[in-house]
Amino acid sequence: MPNTNWSRYVQGIHTLYDSRKLRFNDLFTTQYLSLFALDRDKPLKILEIGCGPGALAAALHRWYPKAEITGMDRDSEFIAFAKEEVPGVTFLEGDATALPFPDNTFDVTISNTVSEHVEPSAFYGEQYRVLKPGGICLVLSARRGFNQDAPCLSPTQEENTFWKSIGEVDDSMERYQVCRYPMSEMELPQAMEQYGFIQVTTGYALIDLTPDHPRFSPALAHDMINAGRANDLEALDSAALSYPSLATPEKVARQKELVNARYNTRLSLYDQGLRQWDTHTSVTMVIRGVK
């Protein structure tokens, strides 16, 4: 039976795909290549665990053209989307706690914002098992960045009232075991060492998404703004599925009108050259260990 819990109730396809396409844009390649420290001239076998809709796997395919990339996720809708959108990568459904591969299969395992959702002994133990001797484990973890929205993107009072009613009954974090195993910047490398990896290192990628900065093309600036729109719209779809008595079709349609009005205003200001200097700047911690 298909598993669609995450894509339907936690984070929608475009919430993840659009934001990750930005974070793994080729403008930031140098940072990632330095932190990953992989040999681009070798035909590596790379497994991405918890690949979601495939944005990181697509970047890996670009950055390591000689590698064989496999993306795995337990959510059926993510995998179906990735198979359609990302050529050159093998995608399959699977569980991070029981990887469907023999021992010593991969040169590299990589995950992005997955470790906090999976019990550590299974998360690291399974990667250790499927990695070849000398293989590399890469764990990417989102750390605290800073966000500043343009004033025109502030939710209306009507929107705040709607989400307050949802928040009063929302139990999705517990129901879908979201972020049950968070770790600090100290605990993450300690865990990797605890489960057998050596030569552990850490580093940080700073991803600056500021639409008004002239180094970003208009198309990319539009993508940055619209990534927020996708997040807000898909959150409404999830609310409608989870709490239909509160998020009725009429209420959701009205909320989507308000969301689209806010983002249309932001795009209009950008196109007029009226800079807002809003920013979504994320910090990604990269923990690297060797089997």
Short mmCIF file of C-alpha atoms in Angstrom, two decimals:
data_model
loop_
_atom_site.label_atom_id
_atom_site.label_comp_id
_atom_site.label_asym_id
_atom_site.label_seq_id
_atom_site.Cartn_x
_atom_site.Cartn_y
_atom_site.Cartn_z
CA MET A 1 0.00 0.00 0.00
CA PRO A 2 1.47 3.41 -0.95
CA ASN A 3 2.87 5.51 1.88
CA THR A 4 2.05 9.18 1.34
CA ASN A 5 1.96 10.47 4.91
CA TRP A 6 4.86 12.90 4.59
CA SER A 7 3.93 14.44 1.24
CA ARG A 8 0.26 14.84 2.18
CA TYR A 9 0.36 15.75 5.85
CA VAL A 10 3.82 17.11 6.71
CA GLN A 11 5.58 18.73 3.73
CA GLY A 12 4.19 18.78 0.21
CA ILE A 13 6.10 17.90 -2.92
CA HIS A 14 6.75 21.48 -4.03
CA THR A 15 7.38 22.69 -0.49
CA LEU A 16 10.42 20.43 -0.52
CA TYR A 17 11.37 20.37 -4.19
CA ASP A 18 11.22 24.11 -4.84
CA SER A 19 13.12 25.08 -1.68
CA ARG A 20 15.77 22.39 -2.15
CA LYS A 21 16.32 23.31 -5.79
CA LEU A 22 17.27 26.74 -4.51
CA ARG A 23 19.51 25.46 -1.71
CA PHE A 24 21.30 23.10 -4.10
CA ASN A 25 21.52 25.58 -6.94
CA ASP A 26 24.81 25.49 -8.82
CA LEU A 27 25.65 28.94 -7.45
CA PHE A 28 26.49 27.13 -4.20
CA THR A 29 28.33 24.17 -5.73
CA THR A 30 31.77 25.16 -4.48
CA GLN A 31 30.68 25.13 -0.85
CA TYR A 32 29.17 21.67 -1.10
CA LEU A 33 32.02 20.13 -3.09
CA SER A 34 34.52 21.35 -0.52
CA LEU A 35 32.50 19.95 2.39
CA PHE A 36 31.70 16.63 0.70
CA ALA A 37 35.35 16.07 -0.34
CA LEU A 38 34.51 13.33 -2.86
CA ASP A 39 36.60 12.34 -5.87
CA ARG A 40 34.71 13.63 -8.91
CA ASP A 41 36.82 11.52 -11.26
CA LYS A 42 35.74 8.18 -9.75
CA PRO A 43 32.59 6.26 -10.78
CA LEU A 44 31.16 6.44 -7.27
CA LYS A 45 28.01 4.64 -6.20
CA ILE A 46 26.05 7.19 -4.14
CA LEU A 47 22.88 6.52 -2.14
CA GLU A 48 20.71 9.41 -1.00
CA ILE A 49 18.53 8.38 1.94
CA GLY A 50 15.25 10.27 2.35
CA CYS A 51 15.59 11.88 -1.07
CA GLY A 52 12.12 13.43 -1.08
CA PRO A 53 11.14 14.69 -4.55
CA GLY A 54 14.73 14.51 -5.81
CA ALA A 55 16.30 17.99 -5.77
CA LEU A 56 19.55 16.97 -4.03
CA ALA A 57 19.84 13.83 -6.14
CA ALA A 58 19.55 16.02 -9.25
CA ALA A 59 22.35 18.26 -7.96
CA LEU A 60 24.55 15.25 -7.20
CA HIS A 61 23.99 14.02 -10.75
CA ARG A 62 25.20 17.39 -12.07
CA TRP A 63 28.13 17.70 -9.69
CA TYR A 64 29.37 14.10 -10.01
CA PRO A 65 28.66 13.15 -13.63
CA LYS A 66 30.63 9.89 -13.39
CA ALA A 67 28.71 8.69 -10.34
CA GLU A 68 25.78 6.29 -10.19
CA ILE A 69 23.13 8.00 -8.05
CA THR A 70 20.32 6.18 -6.25
CA GLY A 71 17.65 8.11 -4.36
CA MET A 72 15.43 6.37 -1.80
CA ASP A 73 12.43 7.57 0.17
CA ARG A 74 9.52 5.86 1.89
CA ASP A 75 6.96 8.31 0.49
CA SER A 76 5.41 7.02 -2.72
CA GLU A 77 4.41 10.42 -4.08
CA PHE A 78 7.91 11.81 -3.66
CA ILE A 79 9.37 8.89 -5.58
CA ALA A 80 6.79 9.13 -8.38
CA PHE A 81 7.53 12.85 -8.76
CA ALA A 82 11.31 12.33 -8.71
CA LYS A 83 11.12 9.65 -11.41
CA GLU A 84 9.31 12.11 -13.67
CA GLU A 85 11.39 15.22 -12.92
CA VAL A 86 14.95 13.98 -12.44
CA PRO A 87 16.57 12.05 -15.30
CA GLY A 88 19.74 10.03 -14.87
CA VAL A 89 19.01 8.96 -11.28
CA THR A 90 17.49 5.71 -9.99
CA PHE A 91 14.68 6.26 -7.48
CA LEU A 92 13.00 3.67 -5.31
CA GLU A 93 10.86 3.36 -2.21
CA GLY A 94 12.54 2.15 0.95
CA ASP A 95 13.01 2.60 4.68
CA ALA A 96 16.10 4.25 6.17
CA THR A 97 15.99 1.77 9.08
CA ALA A 98 16.05 -1.27 6.77
CA LEU A 99 17.91 -0.33 3.60
CA PRO A 100 17.09 -2.78 0.77
CA PHE A 101 20.72 -3.30 -0.25
CA PRO A 102 23.44 -5.87 0.50
CA ASP A 103 26.37 -5.09 2.77
CA ASN A 104 29.26 -3.09 1.25
CA THR A 105 27.28 -1.76 -1.74
CA PHE A 106 27.91 2.00 -1.83
CA ASP A 107 30.90 4.34 -1.86
CA VAL A 108 28.86 7.21 -0.39
CA THR A 109 25.64 7.62 1.59
CA ILE A 110 24.12 11.06 1.95
CA SER A 111 21.03 12.48 3.62
CA ASN A 112 19.56 15.94 3.99
CA THR A 113 17.42 16.83 7.03
CA VAL A 114 16.69 13.17 7.71
CA SER A 115 18.75 12.30 10.80
CA GLU A 116 16.42 14.16 13.16
CA HIS A 117 13.50 11.93 12.15
CA VAL A 118 15.16 8.49 12.45
CA GLU A 119 16.33 6.55 15.50
CA PRO A 120 20.14 7.02 15.49
CA SER A 121 21.31 3.42 15.90
CA ALA A 122 19.25 2.33 12.89
CA PHE A 123 20.06 5.48 10.89
CA TYR A 124 23.83 5.16 11.26
CA GLY A 125 23.92 1.38 11.58
CA GLU A 126 22.25 0.77 8.25
CA GLN A 127 24.49 3.26 6.46
CA TYR A 128 27.57 1.67 8.00
CA ARG A 129 26.36 -1.72 6.79
CA VAL A 130 25.73 -0.75 3.15
CA LEU A 131 28.89 1.33 2.78
CA LYS A 132 32.02 -0.26 1.40
CA PRO A 133 35.13 -0.22 3.62
CA GLY A 134 36.49 3.31 3.35
CA GLY A 135 33.10 4.58 2.22
CA ILE A 136 31.88 8.07 3.12
CA CYS A 137 28.80 8.96 5.17
CA LEU A 138 27.52 12.52 4.65
CA VAL A 139 24.80 13.89 6.92
CA LEU A 140 23.33 17.30 6.09
CA SER A 141 21.41 19.00 8.87
CA ALA A 142 19.58 22.33 8.73
CA ARG A 143 20.78 24.70 11.44
CA ARG A 144 19.35 28.02 12.55
CA GLY A 145 19.54 30.60 9.77
CA PHE A 146 17.73 33.91 9.61
CA ASN A 147 14.60 34.93 7.75
CA GLN A 148 13.20 38.36 7.07
CA ASP A 149 9.99 38.56 5.05
CA ALA A 150 8.96 41.60 3.06
CA PRO A 151 6.13 43.50 4.79
CA CYS A 152 3.75 42.65 1.95
CA LEU A 153 4.17 38.96 2.75
CA SER A 154 2.95 39.27 6.33
CA PRO A 155 -0.17 37.13 6.81
CA THR A 156 -3.42 38.98 7.24
CA GLN A 157 -5.42 38.85 10.47
CA GLU A 158 -7.86 36.54 8.70
CA GLU A 159 -5.04 34.12 7.92
CA ASN A 160 -3.67 34.28 11.46
CA THR A 161 -7.10 33.47 12.86
CA PHE A 162 -7.44 30.50 10.53
CA TRP A 163 -4.05 29.05 11.48
CA LYS A 164 -4.67 29.64 15.17
CA SER A 165 -7.72 27.39 14.97
CA ILE A 166 -5.66 24.69 13.24
CA GLY A 167 -2.80 25.04 15.71
CA GLU A 168 -5.11 24.35 18.63
CA VAL A 169 -5.75 20.79 17.39
CA ASP A 170 -2.67 20.07 15.29
CA ASP A 171 -0.89 16.89 16.41
CA SER A 172 0.98 16.14 13.17
CA MET A 173 4.45 16.43 14.71
CA GLU A 174 3.71 13.58 17.09
CA ARG A 175 1.47 11.60 14.77
CA TYR A 176 4.07 11.42 11.99
CA GLN A 177 7.10 11.30 14.31
CA VAL A 178 8.56 14.57 13.03
CA CYS A 179 11.91 15.59 14.53
CA ARG A 180 11.85 13.01 17.32
CA TYR A 181 15.65 12.78 17.44
CA PRO A 182 17.07 16.31 17.23
CA MET A 183 20.77 16.81 17.92
CA SER A 184 22.95 19.83 18.52
CA GLU A 185 26.02 20.81 16.54
CA MET A 186 28.10 18.91 19.11
CA GLU A 187 25.88 15.85 19.30
CA LEU A 188 25.73 15.17 15.57
CA PRO A 189 29.43 14.37 15.06
CA GLN A 190 29.49 12.54 18.40
CA ALA A 191 26.70 10.26 17.18
CA MET A 192 28.51 9.52 13.94
CA GLU A 193 31.58 8.52 15.93
CA GLN A 194 29.51 6.50 18.40
CA TYR A 195 28.21 4.29 15.59
CA GLY A 196 31.62 3.45 14.21
CA PHE A 197 32.64 6.13 11.75
CA ILE A 198 36.15 7.59 11.87
CA GLN A 199 37.88 10.72 10.59
CA VAL A 200 34.71 12.67 11.32
CA THR A 201 34.68 16.31 10.24
CA THR A 202 32.11 19.10 10.28
CA GLY A 203 31.50 22.20 8.19
CA TYR A 204 28.77 24.66 7.23
CA ALA A 205 27.26 25.89 3.97
CA LEU A 206 25.67 29.36 4.04
CA ILE A 207 22.88 29.61 1.49
CA ASP A 208 21.84 33.22 0.90
CA LEU A 209 18.50 33.57 -0.86
CA THR A 210 17.90 37.30 -1.21
CA PRO A 211 15.77 37.95 -4.33
CA ASP A 212 16.76 41.61 -4.67
CA HIS A 213 20.49 40.91 -4.78
CA PRO A 214 21.68 41.67 -8.34
CA ARG A 215 23.73 38.48 -8.54
CA PHE A 216 20.47 36.53 -8.87
CA SER A 217 18.69 36.47 -12.23
CA PRO A 218 15.06 37.61 -12.39
CA ALA A 219 14.00 34.02 -13.04
CA LEU A 220 15.81 32.80 -9.95
CA ALA A 221 14.46 35.68 -7.87
CA HIS A 222 10.95 34.73 -8.94
CA ASP A 223 11.68 31.13 -7.94
CA MET A 224 12.76 32.29 -4.48
CA ILE A 225 9.56 34.23 -3.96
CA ASN A 226 7.35 31.49 -5.36
CA ALA A 227 8.96 28.84 -3.16
CA GLY A 228 7.28 30.57 -0.24
CA ARG A 229 3.99 30.55 -2.12
CA ALA A 230 4.26 26.79 -2.71
CA ASN A 231 4.92 26.21 0.98
CA ASP A 232 1.91 28.25 2.08
CA LEU A 233 -0.46 26.73 -0.48
CA GLU A 234 0.55 23.14 0.26
CA ALA A 235 0.20 23.77 3.99
CA LEU A 236 -3.43 24.61 3.29
CA ASP A 237 -3.87 21.39 1.33
CA SER A 238 -2.45 19.43 4.27
CA ALA A 239 -4.78 21.22 6.69
CA ALA A 240 -7.76 20.35 4.49
CA LEU A 241 -6.81 16.67 4.58
CA SER A 242 -6.07 16.58 8.31
CA TYR A 243 -8.79 18.83 9.71
CA PRO A 244 -11.66 18.97 7.21
CA SER A 245 -14.13 20.37 9.74
CA LEU A 246 -11.91 23.42 10.30
CA ALA A 247 -10.32 23.68 6.86
CA THR A 248 -13.46 23.41 4.75
CA PRO A 249 -13.22 23.79 0.97
CA GLU A 250 -14.67 27.30 1.22
CA LYS A 251 -12.22 28.39 3.93
CA VAL A 252 -9.23 26.89 2.12
CA ALA A 253 -10.22 28.57 -1.15
CA ARG A 254 -10.43 31.91 0.66
CA GLN A 255 -7.07 31.36 2.35
CA LYS A 256 -5.47 30.54 -1.00
CA GLU A 257 -6.80 33.81 -2.41
CA LEU A 258 -5.09 35.70 0.40
CA VAL A 259 -1.83 33.77 -0.04
CA ASN A 260 -1.74 34.39 -3.79
CA ALA A 261 -2.51 38.07 -3.29
CA ARG A 262 0.47 38.47 -0.95
CA TYR A 263 2.92 36.73 -3.27
CA ASN A 264 1.58 38.46 -6.37
CA THR A 265 2.23 41.78 -4.64
CA ARG A 266 5.79 40.73 -3.80
CA LEU A 267 6.45 39.70 -7.40
CA SER A 268 5.01 42.97 -8.65
CA LEU A 269 7.32 44.97 -6.38
CA TYR A 270 10.29 42.98 -7.61
CA ASP A 271 9.36 43.50 -11.26
CA GLN A 272 9.02 47.24 -10.65
CA GLY A 273 12.51 47.36 -9.14
CA LEU A 274 11.15 48.28 -5.70
CA ARG A 275 13.61 46.37 -3.58
CA GLN A 276 12.46 44.92 -0.27
CA TRP A 277 15.71 43.16 0.69
CA ASP A 278 13.82 40.30 2.29
CA THR A 279 15.98 37.22 2.78
CA HIS A 280 15.86 33.55 3.65
CA THR A 281 19.40 32.61 4.59
CA SER A 282 19.90 29.02 5.69
CA VAL A 283 22.83 27.26 7.32
CA THR A 284 23.42 23.62 6.44
CA MET A 285 25.76 21.61 8.64
CA VAL A 286 27.63 18.83 6.86
CA ILE A 287 28.98 15.97 9.00
CA ARG A 288 31.37 13.65 7.15
CA GLY A 289 32.66 10.30 8.37
CA VAL A 290 34.54 7.32 6.98
CA LYS A 291 33.71 3.63 7.46
#
